[in-house]
XYZ file of C-alpha atoms in Angstrom:
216
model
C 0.000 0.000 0.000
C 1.678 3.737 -1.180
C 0.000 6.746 -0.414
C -1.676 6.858 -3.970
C -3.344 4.267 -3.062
C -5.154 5.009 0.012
C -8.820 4.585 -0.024
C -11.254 7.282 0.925
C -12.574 5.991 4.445
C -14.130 9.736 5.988
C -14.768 9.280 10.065
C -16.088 11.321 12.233
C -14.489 13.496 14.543
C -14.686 14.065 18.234
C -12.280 16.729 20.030
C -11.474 16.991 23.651
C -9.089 18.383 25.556
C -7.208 16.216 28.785
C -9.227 13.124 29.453
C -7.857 10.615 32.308
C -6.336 7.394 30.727
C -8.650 5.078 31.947
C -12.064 7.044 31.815
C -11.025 7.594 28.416
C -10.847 3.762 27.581
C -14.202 3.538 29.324
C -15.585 5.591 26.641
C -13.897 4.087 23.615
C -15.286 0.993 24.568
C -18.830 2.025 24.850
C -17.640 3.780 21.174
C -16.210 0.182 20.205
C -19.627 -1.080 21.191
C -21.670 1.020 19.296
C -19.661 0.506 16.062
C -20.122 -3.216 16.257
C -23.701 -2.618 16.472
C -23.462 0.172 13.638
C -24.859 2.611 15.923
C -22.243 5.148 14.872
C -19.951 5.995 12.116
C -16.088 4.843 11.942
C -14.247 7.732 14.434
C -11.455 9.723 15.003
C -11.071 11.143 18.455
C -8.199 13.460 19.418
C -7.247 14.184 23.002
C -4.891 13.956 25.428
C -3.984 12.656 28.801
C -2.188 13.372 32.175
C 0.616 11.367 32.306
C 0.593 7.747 32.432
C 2.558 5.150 30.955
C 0.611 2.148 29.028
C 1.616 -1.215 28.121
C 1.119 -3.460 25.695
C 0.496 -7.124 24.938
C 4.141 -8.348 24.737
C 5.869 -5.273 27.310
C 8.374 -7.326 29.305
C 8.450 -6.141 33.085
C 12.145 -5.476 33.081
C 10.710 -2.071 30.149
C 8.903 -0.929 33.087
C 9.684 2.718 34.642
C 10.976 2.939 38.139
C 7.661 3.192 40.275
C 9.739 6.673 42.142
C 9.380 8.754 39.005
C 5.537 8.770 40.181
C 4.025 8.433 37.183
C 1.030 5.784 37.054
C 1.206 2.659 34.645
C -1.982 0.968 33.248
C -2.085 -2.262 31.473
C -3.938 -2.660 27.900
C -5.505 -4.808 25.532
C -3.882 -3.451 22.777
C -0.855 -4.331 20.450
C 2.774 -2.823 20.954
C 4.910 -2.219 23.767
C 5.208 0.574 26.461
C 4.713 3.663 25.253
C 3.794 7.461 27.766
C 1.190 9.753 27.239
C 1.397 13.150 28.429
C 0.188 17.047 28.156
C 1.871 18.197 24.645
C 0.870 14.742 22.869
C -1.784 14.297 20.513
C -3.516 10.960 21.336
C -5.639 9.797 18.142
C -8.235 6.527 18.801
C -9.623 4.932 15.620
C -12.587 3.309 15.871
C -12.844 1.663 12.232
C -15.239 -1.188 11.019
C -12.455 -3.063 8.486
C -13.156 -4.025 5.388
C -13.999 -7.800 4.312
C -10.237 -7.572 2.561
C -8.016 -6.087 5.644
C -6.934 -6.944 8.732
C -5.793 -4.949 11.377
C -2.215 -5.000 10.740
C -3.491 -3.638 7.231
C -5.039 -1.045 8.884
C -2.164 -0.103 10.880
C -0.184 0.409 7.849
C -2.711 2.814 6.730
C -2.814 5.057 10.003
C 1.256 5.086 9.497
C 0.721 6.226 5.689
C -2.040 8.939 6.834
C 0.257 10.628 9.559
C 3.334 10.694 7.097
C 1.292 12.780 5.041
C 0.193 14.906 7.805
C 4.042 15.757 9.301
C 4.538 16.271 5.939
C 1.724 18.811 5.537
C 2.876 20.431 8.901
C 6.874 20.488 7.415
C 8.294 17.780 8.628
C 9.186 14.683 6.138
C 8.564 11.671 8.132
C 8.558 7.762 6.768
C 6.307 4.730 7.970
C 9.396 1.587 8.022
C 9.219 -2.422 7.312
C 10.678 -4.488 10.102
C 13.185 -6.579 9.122
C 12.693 -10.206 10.013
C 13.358 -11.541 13.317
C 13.221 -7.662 14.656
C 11.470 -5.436 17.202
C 7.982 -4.200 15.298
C 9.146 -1.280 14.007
C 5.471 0.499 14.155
C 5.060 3.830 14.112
C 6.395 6.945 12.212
C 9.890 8.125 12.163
C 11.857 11.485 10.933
C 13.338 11.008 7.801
C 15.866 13.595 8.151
C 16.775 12.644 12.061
C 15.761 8.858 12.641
C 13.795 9.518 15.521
C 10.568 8.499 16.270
C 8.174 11.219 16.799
C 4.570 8.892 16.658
C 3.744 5.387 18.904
C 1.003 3.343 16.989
C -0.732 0.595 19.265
C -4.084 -0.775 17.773
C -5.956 -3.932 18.128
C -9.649 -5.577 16.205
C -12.764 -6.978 18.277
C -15.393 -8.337 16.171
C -13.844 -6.284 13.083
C -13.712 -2.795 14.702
C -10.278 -1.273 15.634
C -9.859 0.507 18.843
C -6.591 2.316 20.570
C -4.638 4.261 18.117
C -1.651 6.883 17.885
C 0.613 9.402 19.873
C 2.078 12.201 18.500
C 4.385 14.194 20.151
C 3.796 17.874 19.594
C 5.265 20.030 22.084
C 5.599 17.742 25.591
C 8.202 17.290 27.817
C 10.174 14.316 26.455
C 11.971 12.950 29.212
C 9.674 10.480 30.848
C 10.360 8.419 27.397
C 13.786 8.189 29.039
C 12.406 6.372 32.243
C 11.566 3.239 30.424
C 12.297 1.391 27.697
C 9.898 2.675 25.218
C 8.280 0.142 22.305
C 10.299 -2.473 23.098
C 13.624 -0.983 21.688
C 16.240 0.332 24.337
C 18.196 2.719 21.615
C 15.073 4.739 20.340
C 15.408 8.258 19.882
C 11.518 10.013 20.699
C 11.234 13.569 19.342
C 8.754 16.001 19.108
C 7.356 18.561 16.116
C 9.344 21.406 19.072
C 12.058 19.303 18.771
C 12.810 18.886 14.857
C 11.187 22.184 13.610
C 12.319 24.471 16.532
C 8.980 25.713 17.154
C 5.942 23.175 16.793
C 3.012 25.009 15.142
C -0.145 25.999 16.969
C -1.851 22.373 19.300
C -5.172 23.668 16.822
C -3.111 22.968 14.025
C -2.174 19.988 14.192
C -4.909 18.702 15.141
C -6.301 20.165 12.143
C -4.197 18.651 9.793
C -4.191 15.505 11.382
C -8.293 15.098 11.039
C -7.882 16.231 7.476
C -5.551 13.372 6.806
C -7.909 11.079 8.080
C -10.865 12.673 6.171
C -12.216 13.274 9.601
């Protein structure tokens, strides 16, 4: 799958500001739920929370942060390894009916392509990358210019509807990334839009061109 061809998929959008970690994944549920049921469209919702690390299906306790940095860590159902959330992040959840012909790695491939194009948009060339066999999942979106990572992509399918999502760092403090070992790779670089463009344009913004990337 290339950018070109991408196929339209429009979702609706819901904004909010700082929502706790885990009444937030009470809600996506009862979204989940609903889109099973085709009670409501596919969705994008943007937000962000406090901070909290999360972990993933295969996050191996020795990844964990040291409990005395006081920052709280919740256990998921999703894919991926640890990864933080914090103010200055934009948190995306995609709650997506897939198609008869995808799967959810498919889809994850898609959400990569859809953010490239949206750094891009916002000035920054970024790159989705293939992980080579026998490696670390190399999910997520990277700097071309830098080789950091600058987006965390965990996602998994019940009854054909995707929940969880993406992380992009705008503008945050990035040093609780340091305090663990973040997706499962101990020599990642995190960045930030601040970090690679100097100044990272307006929170609105982005979120903006983010939405419009997903036709949301």
């Amino acid at each position: 799958m290339s950018e070109a061809t991408l196929r339209a998929r429009p979702l609706a959008l819901i904004e909010d500001d700082l929502v706790d970690y885990e009444k937030a994944m009470d809600r996506m549920t009862e979204l989940v739920e609903a889109r099973q049921r085709d009670d409501r469209p596919d969705t994008l919702w943007l937000l962000s929370h406090p901070q909290v690390f999360t972990t993933g299906k295969r996050t191996l306790p020795e990844h964990l942060p040291d409990p005395s940095r006081g920052i709280p860590v919740v256990s998921t159902g999703r894919g991926g390894q640890l990864t933080y959330h914090g103010p200055g992040q934009l948190v995306g959840y995609l709650i997506v009916k897939l198609r008869p012909d995808e799967g959810v790695v498919d889809y994850v491939r898609e959400v990569e392509l859809r953010i490239v194009d949206a750094l891009g948009a916002l000035g920054l060339p970024a790159e989705r990358r293939d992980t080579p066999p026998g490696s670390e999942l190399l999910t997520g979106v990277w700097t071309r210019d830098t080789g950091r990572k600058i987006v965390s992509i965990g996602m998994r399918a019940s009854r054909g509807v995707t929940s969880h999502g993406f992380a992009l760092n705008v503008d945050g403090d990035l040093s609780p990334w340091g305090y663990a070992v973040a997706c499962g790779m101990p020599d990642v670089q995190m960045t930030s839009l601040a970090n690679e463009l100097g100044q990272a344009p307006a929170a609105e913004h982005v979120r903006q061109v983010v939405a419009a990337a997903f036709g949301a």
